[in-house]
Coordinates of N, CA and C in Angstrom, one line a residue:
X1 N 29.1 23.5 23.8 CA 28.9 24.7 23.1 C 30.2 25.0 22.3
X2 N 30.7 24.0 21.6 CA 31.7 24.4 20.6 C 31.1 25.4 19.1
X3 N 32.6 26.2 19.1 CA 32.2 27.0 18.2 C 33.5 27.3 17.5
X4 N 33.4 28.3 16.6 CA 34.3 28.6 15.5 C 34.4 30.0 15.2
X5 N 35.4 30.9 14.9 CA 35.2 32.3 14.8 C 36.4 32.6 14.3
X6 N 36.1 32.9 12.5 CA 37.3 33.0 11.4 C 37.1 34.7 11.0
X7 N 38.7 35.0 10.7 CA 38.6 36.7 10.0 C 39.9 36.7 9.6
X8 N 39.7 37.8 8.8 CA 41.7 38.1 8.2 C 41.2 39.3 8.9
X9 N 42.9 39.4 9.0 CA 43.2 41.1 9.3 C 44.5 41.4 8.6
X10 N 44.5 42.7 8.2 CA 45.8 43.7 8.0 C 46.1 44.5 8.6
X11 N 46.9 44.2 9.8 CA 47.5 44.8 10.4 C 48.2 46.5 10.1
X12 N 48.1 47.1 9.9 CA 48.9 48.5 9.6 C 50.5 48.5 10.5
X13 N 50.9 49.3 9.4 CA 52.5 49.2 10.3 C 52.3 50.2 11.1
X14 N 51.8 51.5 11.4 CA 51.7 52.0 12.7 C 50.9 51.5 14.0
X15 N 50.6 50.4 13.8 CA 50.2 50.1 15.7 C 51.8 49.6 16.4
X16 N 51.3 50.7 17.2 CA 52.8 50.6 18.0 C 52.6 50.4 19.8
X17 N 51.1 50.4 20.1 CA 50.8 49.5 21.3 C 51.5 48.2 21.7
X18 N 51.4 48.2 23.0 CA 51.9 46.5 22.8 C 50.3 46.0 23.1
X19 N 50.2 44.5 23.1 CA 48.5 43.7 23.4 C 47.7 44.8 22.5
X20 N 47.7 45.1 21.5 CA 46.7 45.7 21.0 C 45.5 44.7 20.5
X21 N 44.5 45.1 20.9 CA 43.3 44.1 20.6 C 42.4 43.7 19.9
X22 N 42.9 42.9 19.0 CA 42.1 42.2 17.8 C 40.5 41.8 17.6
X23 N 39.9 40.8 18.6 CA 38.8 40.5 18.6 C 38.5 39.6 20.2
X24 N 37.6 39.9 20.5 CA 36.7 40.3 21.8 C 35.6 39.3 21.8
X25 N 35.7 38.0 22.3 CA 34.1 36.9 21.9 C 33.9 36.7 23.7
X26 N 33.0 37.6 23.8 CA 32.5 37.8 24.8 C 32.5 36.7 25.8
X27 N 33.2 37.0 27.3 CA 33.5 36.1 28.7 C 34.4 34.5 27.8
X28 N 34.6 34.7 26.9 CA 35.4 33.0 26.4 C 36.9 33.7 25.9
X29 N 37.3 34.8 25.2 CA 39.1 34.5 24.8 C 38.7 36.1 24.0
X30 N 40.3 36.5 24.3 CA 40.6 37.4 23.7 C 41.7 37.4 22.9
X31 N 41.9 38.2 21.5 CA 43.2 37.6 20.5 C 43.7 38.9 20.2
X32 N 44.5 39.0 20.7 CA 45.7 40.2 20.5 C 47.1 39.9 19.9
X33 N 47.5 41.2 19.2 CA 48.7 41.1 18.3 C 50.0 42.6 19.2
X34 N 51.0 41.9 19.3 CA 52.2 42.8 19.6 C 53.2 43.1 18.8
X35 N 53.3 44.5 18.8 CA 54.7 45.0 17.7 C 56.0 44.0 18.1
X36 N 56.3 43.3 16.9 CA 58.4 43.1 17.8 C 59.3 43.1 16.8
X37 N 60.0 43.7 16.3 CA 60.7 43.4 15.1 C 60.0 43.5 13.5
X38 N 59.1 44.4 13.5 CA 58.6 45.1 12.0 C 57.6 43.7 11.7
X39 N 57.4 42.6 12.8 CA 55.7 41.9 12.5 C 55.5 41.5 13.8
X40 N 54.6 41.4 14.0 CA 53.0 41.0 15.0 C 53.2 39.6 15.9
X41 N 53.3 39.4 16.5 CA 53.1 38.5 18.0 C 51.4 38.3 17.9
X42 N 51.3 37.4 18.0 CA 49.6 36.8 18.4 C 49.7 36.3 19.8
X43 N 48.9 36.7 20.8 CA 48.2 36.2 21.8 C 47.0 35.6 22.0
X44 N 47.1 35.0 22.9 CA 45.3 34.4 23.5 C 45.1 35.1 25.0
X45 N 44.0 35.1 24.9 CA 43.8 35.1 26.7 C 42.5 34.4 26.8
X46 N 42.3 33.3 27.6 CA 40.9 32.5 27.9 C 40.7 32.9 29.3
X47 N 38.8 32.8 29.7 CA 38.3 33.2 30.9 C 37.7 32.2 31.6
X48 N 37.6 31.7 33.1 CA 36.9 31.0 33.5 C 35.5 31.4 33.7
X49 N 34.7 30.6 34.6 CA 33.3 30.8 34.7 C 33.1 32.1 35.3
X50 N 34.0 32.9 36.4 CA 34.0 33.8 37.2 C 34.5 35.4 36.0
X51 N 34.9 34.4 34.7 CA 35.4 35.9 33.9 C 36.7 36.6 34.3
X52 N 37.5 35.9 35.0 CA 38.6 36.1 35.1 C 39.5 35.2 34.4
X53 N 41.0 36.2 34.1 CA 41.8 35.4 32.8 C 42.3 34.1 33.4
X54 N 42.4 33.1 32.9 CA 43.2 31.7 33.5 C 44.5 31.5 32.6
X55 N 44.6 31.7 31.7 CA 45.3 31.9 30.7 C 45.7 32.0 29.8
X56 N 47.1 32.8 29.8 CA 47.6 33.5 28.5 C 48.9 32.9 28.0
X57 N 48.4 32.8 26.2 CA 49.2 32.3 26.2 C 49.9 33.3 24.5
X58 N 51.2 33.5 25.1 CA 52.0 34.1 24.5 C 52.5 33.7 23.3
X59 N 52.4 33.2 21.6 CA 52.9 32.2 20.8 C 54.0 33.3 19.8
X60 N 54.5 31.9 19.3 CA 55.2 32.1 17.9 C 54.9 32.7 16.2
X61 N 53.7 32.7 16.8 CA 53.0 33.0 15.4 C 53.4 34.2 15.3
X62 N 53.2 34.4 14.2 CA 53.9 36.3 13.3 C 53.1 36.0 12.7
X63 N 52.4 37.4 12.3 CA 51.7 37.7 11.3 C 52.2 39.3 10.7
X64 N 52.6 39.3 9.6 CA 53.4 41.2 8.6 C 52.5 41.9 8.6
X65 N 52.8 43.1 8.7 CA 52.3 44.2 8.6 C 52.2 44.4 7.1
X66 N 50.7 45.6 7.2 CA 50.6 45.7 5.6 C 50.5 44.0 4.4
X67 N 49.7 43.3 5.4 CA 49.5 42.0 4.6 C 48.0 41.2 5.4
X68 N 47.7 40.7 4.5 CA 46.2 40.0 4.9 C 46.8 38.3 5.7
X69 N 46.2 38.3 6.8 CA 46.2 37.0 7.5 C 45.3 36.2 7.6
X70 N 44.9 35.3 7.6 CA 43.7 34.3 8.0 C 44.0 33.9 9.6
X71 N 43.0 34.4 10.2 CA 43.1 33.5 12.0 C 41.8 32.9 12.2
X72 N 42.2 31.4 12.8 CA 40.4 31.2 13.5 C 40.9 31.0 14.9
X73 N 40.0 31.1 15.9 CA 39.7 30.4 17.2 C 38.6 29.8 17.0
X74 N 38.9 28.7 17.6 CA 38.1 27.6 17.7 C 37.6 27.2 19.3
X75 N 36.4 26.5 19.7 CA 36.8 25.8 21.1 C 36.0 24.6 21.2
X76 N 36.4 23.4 21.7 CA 36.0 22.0 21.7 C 36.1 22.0 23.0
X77 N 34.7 21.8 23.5 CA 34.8 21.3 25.0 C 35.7 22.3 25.7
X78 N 36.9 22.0 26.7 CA 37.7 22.8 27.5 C 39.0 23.4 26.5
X79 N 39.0 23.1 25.2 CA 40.6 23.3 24.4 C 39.9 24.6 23.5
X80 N 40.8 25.4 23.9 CA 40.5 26.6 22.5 C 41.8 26.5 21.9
X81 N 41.4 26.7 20.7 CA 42.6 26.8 20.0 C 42.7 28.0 18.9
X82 N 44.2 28.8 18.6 CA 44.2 30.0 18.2 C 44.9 29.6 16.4
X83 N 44.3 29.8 15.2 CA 44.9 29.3 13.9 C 45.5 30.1 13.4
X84 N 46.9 30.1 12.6 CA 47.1 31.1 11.7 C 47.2 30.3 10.2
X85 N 46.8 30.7 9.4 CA 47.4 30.1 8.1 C 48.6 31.1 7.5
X86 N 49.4 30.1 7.0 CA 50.6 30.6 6.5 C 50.2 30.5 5.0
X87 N 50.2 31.3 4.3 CA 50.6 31.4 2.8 C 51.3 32.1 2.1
X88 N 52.1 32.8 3.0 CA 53.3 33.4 2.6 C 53.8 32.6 1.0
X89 N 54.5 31.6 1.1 CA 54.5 30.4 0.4 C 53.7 29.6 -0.5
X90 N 52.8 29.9 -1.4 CA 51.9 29.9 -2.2 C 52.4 28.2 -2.2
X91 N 53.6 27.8 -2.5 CA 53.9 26.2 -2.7 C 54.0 25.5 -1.4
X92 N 53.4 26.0 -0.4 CA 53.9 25.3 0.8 C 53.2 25.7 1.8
X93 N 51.6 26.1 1.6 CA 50.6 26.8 2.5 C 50.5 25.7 3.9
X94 N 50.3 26.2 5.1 CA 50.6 25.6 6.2 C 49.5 26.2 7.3
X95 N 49.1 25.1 7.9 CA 48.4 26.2 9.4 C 49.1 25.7 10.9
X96 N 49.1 26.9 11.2 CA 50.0 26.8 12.6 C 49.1 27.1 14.0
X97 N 49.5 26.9 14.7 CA 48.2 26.9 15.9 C 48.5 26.9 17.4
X98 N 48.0 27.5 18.8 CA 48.6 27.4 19.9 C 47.0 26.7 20.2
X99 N 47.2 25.9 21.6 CA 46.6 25.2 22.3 C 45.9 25.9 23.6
X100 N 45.3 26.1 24.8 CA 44.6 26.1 25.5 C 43.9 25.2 26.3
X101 N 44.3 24.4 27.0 CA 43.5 23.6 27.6 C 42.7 23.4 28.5
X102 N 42.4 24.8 29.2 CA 41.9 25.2 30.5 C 40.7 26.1 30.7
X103 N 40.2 26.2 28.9 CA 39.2 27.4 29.0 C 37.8 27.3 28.9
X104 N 37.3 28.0 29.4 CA 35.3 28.2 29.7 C 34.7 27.4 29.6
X105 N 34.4 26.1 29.8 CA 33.7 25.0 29.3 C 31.9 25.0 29.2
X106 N 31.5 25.8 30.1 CA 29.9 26.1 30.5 C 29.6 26.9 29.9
X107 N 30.4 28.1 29.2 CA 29.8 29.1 28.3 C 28.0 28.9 27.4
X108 N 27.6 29.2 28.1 CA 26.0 29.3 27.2 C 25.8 30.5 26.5
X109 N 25.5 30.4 25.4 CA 25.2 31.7 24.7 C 23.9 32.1 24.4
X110 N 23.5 33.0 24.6 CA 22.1 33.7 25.0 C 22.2 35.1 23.7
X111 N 20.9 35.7 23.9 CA 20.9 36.9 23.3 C 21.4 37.5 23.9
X112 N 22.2 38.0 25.4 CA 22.7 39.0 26.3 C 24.0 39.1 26.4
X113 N 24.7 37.2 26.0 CA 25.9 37.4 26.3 C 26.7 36.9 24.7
X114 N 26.1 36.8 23.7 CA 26.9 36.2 22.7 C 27.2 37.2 21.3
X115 N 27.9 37.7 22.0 CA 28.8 39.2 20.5 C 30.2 39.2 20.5
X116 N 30.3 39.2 19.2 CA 31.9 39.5 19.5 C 32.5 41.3 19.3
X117 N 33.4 41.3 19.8 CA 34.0 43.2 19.7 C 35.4 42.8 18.9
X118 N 35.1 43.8 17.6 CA 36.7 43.3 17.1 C 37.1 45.0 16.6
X119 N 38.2 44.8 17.1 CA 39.0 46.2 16.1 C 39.5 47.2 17.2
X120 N 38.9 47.1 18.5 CA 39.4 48.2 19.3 C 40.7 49.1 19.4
X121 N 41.1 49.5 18.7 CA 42.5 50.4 19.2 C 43.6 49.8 17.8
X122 N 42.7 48.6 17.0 CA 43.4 48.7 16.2 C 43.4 48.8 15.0
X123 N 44.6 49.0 13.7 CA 44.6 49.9 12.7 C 45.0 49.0 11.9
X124 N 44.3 49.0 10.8 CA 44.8 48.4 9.9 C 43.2 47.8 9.7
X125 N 43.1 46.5 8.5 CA 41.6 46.2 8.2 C 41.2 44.6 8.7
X126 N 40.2 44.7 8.4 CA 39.4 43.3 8.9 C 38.3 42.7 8.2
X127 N 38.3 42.0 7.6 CA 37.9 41.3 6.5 C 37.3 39.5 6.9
X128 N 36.1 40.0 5.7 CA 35.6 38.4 5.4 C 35.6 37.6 7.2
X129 N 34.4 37.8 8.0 CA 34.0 37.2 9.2 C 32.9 36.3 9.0
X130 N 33.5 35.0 9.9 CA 32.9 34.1 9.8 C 32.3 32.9 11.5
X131 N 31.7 33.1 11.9 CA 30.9 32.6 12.8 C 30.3 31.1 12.7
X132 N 31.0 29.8 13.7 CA 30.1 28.9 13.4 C 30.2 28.2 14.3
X133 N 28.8 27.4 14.9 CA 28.4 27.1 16.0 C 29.5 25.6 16.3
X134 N 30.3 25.6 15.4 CA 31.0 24.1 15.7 C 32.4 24.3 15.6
X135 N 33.2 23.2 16.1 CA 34.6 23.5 16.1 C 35.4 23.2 14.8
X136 N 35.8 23.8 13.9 CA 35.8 23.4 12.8 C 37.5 22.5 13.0
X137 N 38.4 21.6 12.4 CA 39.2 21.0 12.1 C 40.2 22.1 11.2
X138 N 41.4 21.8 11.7 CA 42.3 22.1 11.1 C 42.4 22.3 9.9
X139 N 42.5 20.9 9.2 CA 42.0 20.4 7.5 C 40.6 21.0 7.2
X140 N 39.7 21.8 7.7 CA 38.6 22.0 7.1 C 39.2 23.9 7.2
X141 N 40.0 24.4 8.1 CA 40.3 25.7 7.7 C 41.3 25.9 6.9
X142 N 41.8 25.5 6.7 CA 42.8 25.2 5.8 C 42.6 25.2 3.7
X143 N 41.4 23.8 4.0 CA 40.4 23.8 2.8 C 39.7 25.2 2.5
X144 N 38.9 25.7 3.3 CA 38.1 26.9 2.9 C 38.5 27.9 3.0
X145 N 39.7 28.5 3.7 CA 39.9 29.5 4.7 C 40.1 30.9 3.3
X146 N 40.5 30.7 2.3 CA 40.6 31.8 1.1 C 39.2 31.0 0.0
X147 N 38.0 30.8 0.5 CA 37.4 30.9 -0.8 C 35.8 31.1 -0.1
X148 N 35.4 31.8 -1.0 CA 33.8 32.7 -0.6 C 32.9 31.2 -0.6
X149 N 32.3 31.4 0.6 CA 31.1 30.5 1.1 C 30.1 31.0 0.4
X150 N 28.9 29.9 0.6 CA 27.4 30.3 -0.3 C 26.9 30.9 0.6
X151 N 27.1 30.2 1.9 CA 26.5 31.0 3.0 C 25.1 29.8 4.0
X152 N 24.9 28.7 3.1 CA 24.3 27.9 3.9 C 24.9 26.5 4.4
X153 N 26.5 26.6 4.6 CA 27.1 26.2 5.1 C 26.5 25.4 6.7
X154 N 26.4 24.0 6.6 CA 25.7 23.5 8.5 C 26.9 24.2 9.3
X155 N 26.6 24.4 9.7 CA 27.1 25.4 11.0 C 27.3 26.7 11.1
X156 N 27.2 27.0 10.0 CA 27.9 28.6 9.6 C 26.4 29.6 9.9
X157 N 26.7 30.3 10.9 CA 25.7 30.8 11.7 C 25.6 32.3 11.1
X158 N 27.3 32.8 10.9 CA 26.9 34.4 10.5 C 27.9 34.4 9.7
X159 N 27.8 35.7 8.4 CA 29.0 35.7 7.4 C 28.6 36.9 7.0
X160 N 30.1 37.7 7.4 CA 30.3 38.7 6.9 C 31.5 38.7 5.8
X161 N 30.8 39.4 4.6 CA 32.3 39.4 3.6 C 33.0 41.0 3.1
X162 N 32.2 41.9 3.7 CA 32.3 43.4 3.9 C 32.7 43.4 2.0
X163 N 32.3 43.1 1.4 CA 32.3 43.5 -0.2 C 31.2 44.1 -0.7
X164 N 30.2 44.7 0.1 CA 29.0 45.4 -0.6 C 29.4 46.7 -0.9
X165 N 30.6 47.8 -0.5 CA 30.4 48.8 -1.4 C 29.8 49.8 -1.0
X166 N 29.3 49.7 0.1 CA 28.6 50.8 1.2 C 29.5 51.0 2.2
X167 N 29.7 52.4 2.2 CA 30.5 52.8 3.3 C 29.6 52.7 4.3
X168 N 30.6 51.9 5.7 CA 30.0 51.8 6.9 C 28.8 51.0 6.8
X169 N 28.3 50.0 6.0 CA 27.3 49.2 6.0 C 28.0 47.8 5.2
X170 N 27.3 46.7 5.9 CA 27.6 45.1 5.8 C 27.0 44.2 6.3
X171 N 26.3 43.3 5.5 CA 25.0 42.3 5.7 C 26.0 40.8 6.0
X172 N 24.8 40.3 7.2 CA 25.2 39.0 6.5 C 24.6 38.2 5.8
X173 N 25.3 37.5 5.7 CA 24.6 36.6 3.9 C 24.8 35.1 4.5
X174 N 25.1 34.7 5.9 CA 24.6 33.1 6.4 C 23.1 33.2 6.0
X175 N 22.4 31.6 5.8 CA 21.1 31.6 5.6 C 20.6 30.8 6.4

C-alpha cells in the first residue's frame, strides 16, 4: 500500500508553537514544523500497527516563513520518506529528504480509515494537494512538483489546486 501525499505551505511568521501540526494521514505519519531562529524545523512522526509513535524523527530541513514550500511524504513498503524541495535558488533547485525505516507496513485503506487532517493550529496557507496511490521517486517530484497536472495522471487519486475562487469551497479535479 504505497502511497504519495504532496502540498505547499506558507507558513506565517506568527506560529510560535513548537510541533505545530501540518498534516495528519491518518494511523501512518504526522509532519510538523517548529519555530527556531526566524524559519521552520520539519518533523516526522510514523505509527505502528497498534497506532503508537515508533518514530520521530527530528531533520535539518528549514523551510521561511512568509514563503511557499513544496513537501511530499511518501511510503514504500516499511520506508516513509519526508521531501522538501529547495528553490530558493532558481539555478540550483534541489530536493532534500529524511528517511524512516520502521513505519506501518499493513496500513490498509478503507472508507473509515483513509483521510488526511491538515492545518490544525496552523497559520499561514496550504496550497495545490496532491494524493497518489504510489510512491512517487525523487526525480519524478522534483519534475512535477511546480507545474499544474491534467488530473488523469496513473496514480494520481485526488487533486486539489484551491484556485476556483470560492471562498471556503474546492473541487477535486483527479479523474
Amino acid at each position: 500500500n504505497d502511497f504519495s501525499f504532496q502540498f505547499w505551505i506558507n507558513p506565517a511568521a506568527s506560529n510560535t508553537a513548537n510541533n505545530i501540526f501540518v498534516a495528519d494521514i491518518k494511523d501512518v505519519a504526522t509532519v510538523r514544523i517548529s519555530p527556531i531562529s526566524n524559519n521552520y524545523y520539519l518533523s516526522i512522526q510514523c505509527y505502528n500497527t497498534s497506532n503508537s509513535i515508533v518514530s520521530t524523527s527530528s531533520t535539518n530541513l528549514q523551510i521561511e516563513p512568509n514563503r511557499f514550500s513544496h513537501l511530499a511524504v511518501t511510503r514504500r513498503d516499511n520506508m516513509l520518506k519526508l521531501y522538501l524541495v529547495n528553490d530558493k535558488d532558481l539555478s540550483n533547485i534541489r530536493i532534500d529528504s529524511v528517511t524512516i525505516s520502521n513505519a506501518r507496513k499493513n496500513f490498509t485503506p478503507t472508507a473509515n480509515n483513509c483521510f488526511v487532517i491538515m492545518g490544525n493550529a496552523f497559520k499561514g496557507y496550504i496550497d495545490e494537494t496532491r494524493i497518489w496511490n504510489k510512491a512517487l521517486s525523487s526525480a519524478t517530484i522534483l519534475q512535477d512538483y511546480n507545474r499544474m497536472l491534467i488530473g488523469n495522471e496513473e496514480g494520481l487519486k485526488a487533486y486539489w489546486t484551491f484556485d476556483e475562487g470560492l471562498p471556503g469551497q474546492f473541487f477535486d479535479i483527479s479523474k
